[in-house]
Coordinates of C-alpha atoms in Angstrom, one line a residue:
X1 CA 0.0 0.0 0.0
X2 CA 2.6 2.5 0.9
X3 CA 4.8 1.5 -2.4
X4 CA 1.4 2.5 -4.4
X5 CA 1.2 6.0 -3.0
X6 CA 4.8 6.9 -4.6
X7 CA 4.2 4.6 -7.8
X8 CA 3.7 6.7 -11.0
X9 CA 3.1 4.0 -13.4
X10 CA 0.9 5.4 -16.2
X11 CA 1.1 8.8 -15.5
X12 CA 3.1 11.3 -17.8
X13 CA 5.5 14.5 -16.8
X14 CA 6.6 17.0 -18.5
X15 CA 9.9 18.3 -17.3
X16 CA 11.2 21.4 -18.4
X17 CA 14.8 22.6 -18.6
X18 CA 15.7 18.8 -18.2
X19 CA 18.7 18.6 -20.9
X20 CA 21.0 18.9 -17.4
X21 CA 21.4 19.4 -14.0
X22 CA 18.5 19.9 -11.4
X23 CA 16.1 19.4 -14.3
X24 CA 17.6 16.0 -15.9
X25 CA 18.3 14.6 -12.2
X26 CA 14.2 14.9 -11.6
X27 CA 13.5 13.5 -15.0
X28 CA 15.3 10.9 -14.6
X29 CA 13.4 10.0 -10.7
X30 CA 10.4 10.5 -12.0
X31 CA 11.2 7.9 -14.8
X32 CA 12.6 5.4 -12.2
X33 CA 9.2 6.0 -10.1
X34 CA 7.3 4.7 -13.3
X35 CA 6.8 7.8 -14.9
X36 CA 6.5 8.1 -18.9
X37 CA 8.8 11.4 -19.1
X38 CA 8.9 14.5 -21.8
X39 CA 12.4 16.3 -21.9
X40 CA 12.6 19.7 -22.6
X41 CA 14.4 22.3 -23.4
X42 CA 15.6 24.5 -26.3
X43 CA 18.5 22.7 -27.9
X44 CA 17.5 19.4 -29.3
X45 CA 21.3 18.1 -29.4
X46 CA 21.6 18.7 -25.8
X47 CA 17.9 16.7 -25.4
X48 CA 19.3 14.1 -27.1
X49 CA 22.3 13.7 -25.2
X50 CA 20.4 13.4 -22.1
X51 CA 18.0 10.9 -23.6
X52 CA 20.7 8.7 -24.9
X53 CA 22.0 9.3 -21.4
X54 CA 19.1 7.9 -19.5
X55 CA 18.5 5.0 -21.9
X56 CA 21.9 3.7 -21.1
X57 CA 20.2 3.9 -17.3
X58 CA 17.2 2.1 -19.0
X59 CA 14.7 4.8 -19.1
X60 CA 12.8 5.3 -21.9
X61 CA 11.8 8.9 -22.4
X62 CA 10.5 11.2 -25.1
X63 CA 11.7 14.8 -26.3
X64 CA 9.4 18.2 -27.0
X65 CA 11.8 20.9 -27.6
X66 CA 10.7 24.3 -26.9
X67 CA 11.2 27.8 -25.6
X68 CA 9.4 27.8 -22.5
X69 CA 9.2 31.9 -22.8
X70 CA 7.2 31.8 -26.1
X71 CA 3.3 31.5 -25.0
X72 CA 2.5 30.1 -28.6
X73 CA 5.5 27.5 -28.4
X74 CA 4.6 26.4 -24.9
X75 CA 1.3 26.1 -26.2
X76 CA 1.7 24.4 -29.2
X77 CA 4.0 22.2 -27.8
X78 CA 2.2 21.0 -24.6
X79 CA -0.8 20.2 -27.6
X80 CA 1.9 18.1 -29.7
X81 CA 2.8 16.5 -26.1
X82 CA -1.1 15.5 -25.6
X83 CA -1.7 14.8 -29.2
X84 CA 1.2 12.3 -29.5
X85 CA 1.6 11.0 -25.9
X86 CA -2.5 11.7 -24.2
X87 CA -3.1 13.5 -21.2
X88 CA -0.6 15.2 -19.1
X89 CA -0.6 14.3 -15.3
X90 CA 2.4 15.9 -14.2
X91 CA 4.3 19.1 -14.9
X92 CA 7.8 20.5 -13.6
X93 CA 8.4 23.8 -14.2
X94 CA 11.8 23.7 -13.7
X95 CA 13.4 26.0 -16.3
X96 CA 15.4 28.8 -14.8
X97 CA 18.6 31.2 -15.2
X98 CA 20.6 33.3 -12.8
X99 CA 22.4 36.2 -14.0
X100 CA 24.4 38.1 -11.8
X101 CA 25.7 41.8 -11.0
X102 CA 25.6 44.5 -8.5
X103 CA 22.0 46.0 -8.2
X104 CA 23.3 49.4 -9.4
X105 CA 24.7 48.2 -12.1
X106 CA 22.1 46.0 -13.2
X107 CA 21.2 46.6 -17.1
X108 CA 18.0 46.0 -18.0
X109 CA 18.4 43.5 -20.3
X110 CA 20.1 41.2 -17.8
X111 CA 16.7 41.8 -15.6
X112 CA 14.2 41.6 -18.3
X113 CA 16.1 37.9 -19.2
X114 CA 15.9 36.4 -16.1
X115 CA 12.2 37.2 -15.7
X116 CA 11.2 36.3 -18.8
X117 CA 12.7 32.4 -18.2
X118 CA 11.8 32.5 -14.4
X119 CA 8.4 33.9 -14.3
X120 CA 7.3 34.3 -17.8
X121 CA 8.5 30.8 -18.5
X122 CA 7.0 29.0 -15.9
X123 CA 3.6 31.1 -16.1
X124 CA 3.2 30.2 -19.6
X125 CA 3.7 26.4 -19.3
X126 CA 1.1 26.3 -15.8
X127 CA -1.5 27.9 -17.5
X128 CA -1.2 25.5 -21.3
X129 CA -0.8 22.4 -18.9
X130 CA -3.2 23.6 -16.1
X131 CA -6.0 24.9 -18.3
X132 CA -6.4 21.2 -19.5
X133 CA -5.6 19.6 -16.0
X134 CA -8.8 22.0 -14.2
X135 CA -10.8 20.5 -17.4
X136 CA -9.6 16.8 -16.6
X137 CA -10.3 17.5 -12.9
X138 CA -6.7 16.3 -12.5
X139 CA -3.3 17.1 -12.5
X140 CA -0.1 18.0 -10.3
X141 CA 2.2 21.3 -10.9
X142 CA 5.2 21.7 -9.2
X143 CA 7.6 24.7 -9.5
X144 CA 11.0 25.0 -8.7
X145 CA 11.7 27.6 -6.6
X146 CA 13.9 28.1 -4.3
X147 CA 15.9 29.5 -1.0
X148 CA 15.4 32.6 -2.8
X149 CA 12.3 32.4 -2.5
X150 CA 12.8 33.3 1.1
X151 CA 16.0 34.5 1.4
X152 CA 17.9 37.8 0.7
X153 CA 21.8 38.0 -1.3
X154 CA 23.7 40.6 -2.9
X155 CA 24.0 40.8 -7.2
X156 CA 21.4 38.3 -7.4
X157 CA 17.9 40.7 -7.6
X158 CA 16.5 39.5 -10.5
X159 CA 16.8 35.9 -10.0
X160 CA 15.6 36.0 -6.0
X161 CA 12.7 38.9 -7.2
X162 CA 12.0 35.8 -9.8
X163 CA 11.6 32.8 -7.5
X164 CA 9.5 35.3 -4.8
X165 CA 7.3 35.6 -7.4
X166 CA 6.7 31.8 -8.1
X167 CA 6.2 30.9 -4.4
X168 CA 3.0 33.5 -5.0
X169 CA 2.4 32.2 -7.8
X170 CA 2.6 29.0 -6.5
X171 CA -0.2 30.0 -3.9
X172 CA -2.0 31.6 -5.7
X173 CA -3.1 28.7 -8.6
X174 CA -3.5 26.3 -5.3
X175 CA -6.1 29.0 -4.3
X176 CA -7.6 28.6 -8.0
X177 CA -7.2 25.1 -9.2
X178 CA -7.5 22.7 -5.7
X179 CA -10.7 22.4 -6.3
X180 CA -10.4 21.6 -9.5
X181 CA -8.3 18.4 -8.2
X182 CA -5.0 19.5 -9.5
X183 CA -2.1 20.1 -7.0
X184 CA 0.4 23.3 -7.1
X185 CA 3.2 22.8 -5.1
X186 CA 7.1 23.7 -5.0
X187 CA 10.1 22.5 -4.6
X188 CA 12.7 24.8 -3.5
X189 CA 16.2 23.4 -3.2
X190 CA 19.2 25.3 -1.1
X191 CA 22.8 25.4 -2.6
X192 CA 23.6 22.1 -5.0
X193 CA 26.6 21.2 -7.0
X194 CA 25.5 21.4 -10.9
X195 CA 27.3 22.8 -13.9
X196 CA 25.6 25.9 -13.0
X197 CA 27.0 26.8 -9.8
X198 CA 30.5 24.3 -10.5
X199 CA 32.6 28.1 -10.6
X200 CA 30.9 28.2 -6.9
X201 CA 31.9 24.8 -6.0
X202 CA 35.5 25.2 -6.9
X203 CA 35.8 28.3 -5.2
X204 CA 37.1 27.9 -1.6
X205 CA 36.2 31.0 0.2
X206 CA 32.3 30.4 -0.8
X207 CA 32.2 27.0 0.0
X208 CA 33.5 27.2 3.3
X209 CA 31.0 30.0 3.8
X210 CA 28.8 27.7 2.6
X211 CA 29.1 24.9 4.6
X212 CA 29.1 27.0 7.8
X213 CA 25.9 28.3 7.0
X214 CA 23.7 25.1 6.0
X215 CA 23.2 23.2 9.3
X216 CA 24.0 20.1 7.1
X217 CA 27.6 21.2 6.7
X218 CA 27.8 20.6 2.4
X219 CA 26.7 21.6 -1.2
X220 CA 23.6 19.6 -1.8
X221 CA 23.4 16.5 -4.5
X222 CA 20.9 17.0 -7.1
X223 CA 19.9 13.4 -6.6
X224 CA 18.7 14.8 -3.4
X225 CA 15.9 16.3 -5.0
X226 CA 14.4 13.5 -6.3
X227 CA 12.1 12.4 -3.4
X228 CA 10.8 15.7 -3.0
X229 CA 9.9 15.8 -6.5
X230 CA 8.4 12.3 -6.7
X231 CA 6.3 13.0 -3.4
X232 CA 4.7 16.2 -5.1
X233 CA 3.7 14.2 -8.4
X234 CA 2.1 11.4 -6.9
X235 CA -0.7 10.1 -5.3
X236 CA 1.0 10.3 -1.5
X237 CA 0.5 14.3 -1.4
X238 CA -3.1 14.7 -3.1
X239 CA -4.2 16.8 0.1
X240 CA -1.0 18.8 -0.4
X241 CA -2.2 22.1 -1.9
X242 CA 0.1 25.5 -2.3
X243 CA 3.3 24.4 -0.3
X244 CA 7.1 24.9 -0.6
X245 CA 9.1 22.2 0.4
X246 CA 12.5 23.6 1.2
X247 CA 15.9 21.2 0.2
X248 CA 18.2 23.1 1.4
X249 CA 20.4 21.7 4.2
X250 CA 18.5 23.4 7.0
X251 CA 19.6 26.5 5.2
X252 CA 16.0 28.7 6.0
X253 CA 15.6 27.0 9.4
X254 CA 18.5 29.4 11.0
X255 CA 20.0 32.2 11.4

């Protein structure tokens, strides 16, 4: 009984951003929890890496390439997904960017960019796949956010103004659509070691920072994200409306 409340046999996910890091390592859990899963992301060369890549795991999964900041191409391509694949139970907005510099120095380009793919992005691909969820009267959304999303730090305003505005965003579809049946909920991970954030890594003076300030003493594993993640999609958390679940270490818990 417990086993069937994390099983996602039969369902299909849509996983955006999922060509690498945070995004492939989720695809690839919900695939190993049954899931028939839909890479995206906006370079089909890199999509097909990671398919290749999770075939040689045995994982079978399928490829929709699209830029998650055009309405019409989120929406055209969430109808191919349908079309080709039938309905979608599960999506992961996932697909983000950080681009950094001092707040006074900020150009507006480098702000307009981030928000597009952070809020635009993930906006555009909750409302194509949750319009057709509310029909359905089923369906679970789960954003990535972030410790952002709670937390304060220098050169980074676009990107922490960004995931602020998906944890109310977050809320605010769970006030919409839960009872419709479908489930909006985030994930929002702490400090993990990805290709992203590997000039971070390697840098000694942040990482001992770091690991002084997450209670759990080290750089998160994006594996670790994965039961989070599977929780959210599947039938274990259907009274879980409008939360963040913070992966982070213990990072938000202290001071």
């Amino acid at each position: 009984m417990s086993h069937a409340l994390f099983d996602l046999t039969g369902r299909l996910a849509l996983v955006t951003g999922s060509s690498q890091g945070i995004g492939y390592a989720l695809a690839k859990g919900l695939a190993e929890a049954g899931a028939k899963v839909v890479l995206n992301g906006r370079d089909t060369g890199r999509l097909a890496n990671a398919q290749r890549t999770l075939a040689s795991h045995g994982l079978k999964t399928e490829i929709a390439a699209f830029d998650v900041t055009d309405p019409d191409a989120v929406e055209a391509g969430i109808a191919g997904i349908e079309q080709a694949h039938g309905p979608l139970h599960i999506l992961v907005a996932n697909a983000g960017i950080n681009l950094r510099a001092p707040s006074v120095d900020m150009p507006p380009e480098t702000w307009r960019k981030v928000m597009s793919v952070n809020v635009d992005g993930v906006w555009f691909c909750c409302q194509a796949a949750g319009k057709r969820m509310v029909h359905r009267g089923r369906g679970k959304i789960i954003t990535i956010c972030s410790v952002q999303s709670e937390l304060g730090r220098p050169t980074i305003a676009p990107y922490a103004s960004s995931k602020g505005a998906l944890r109310m965003l977050t809320r605010t579809l769970c006030a919409e659509w839960a009872k419709h049946g479908v489930n909006v909920n985030g994930v929002a991970p702490g400090y993990y070691d990805t290709e992203l954030t590997s000039a971070l890594v390697q840098d000694p003076t942040f990482t001992d920072w770091l690991c002084k300030r997450v209670p759990a003493g080290r750089w998160g594993k994006v594996e670790e994200l994965v039961g989070a993640t599977v929780f959210l999609a599947a039938p274990a958390s259907d009274f879980v409306h409008g939360h963040l679940l913070y992966v982070d270490g213990g990072m938000t818990a202290v001071v």
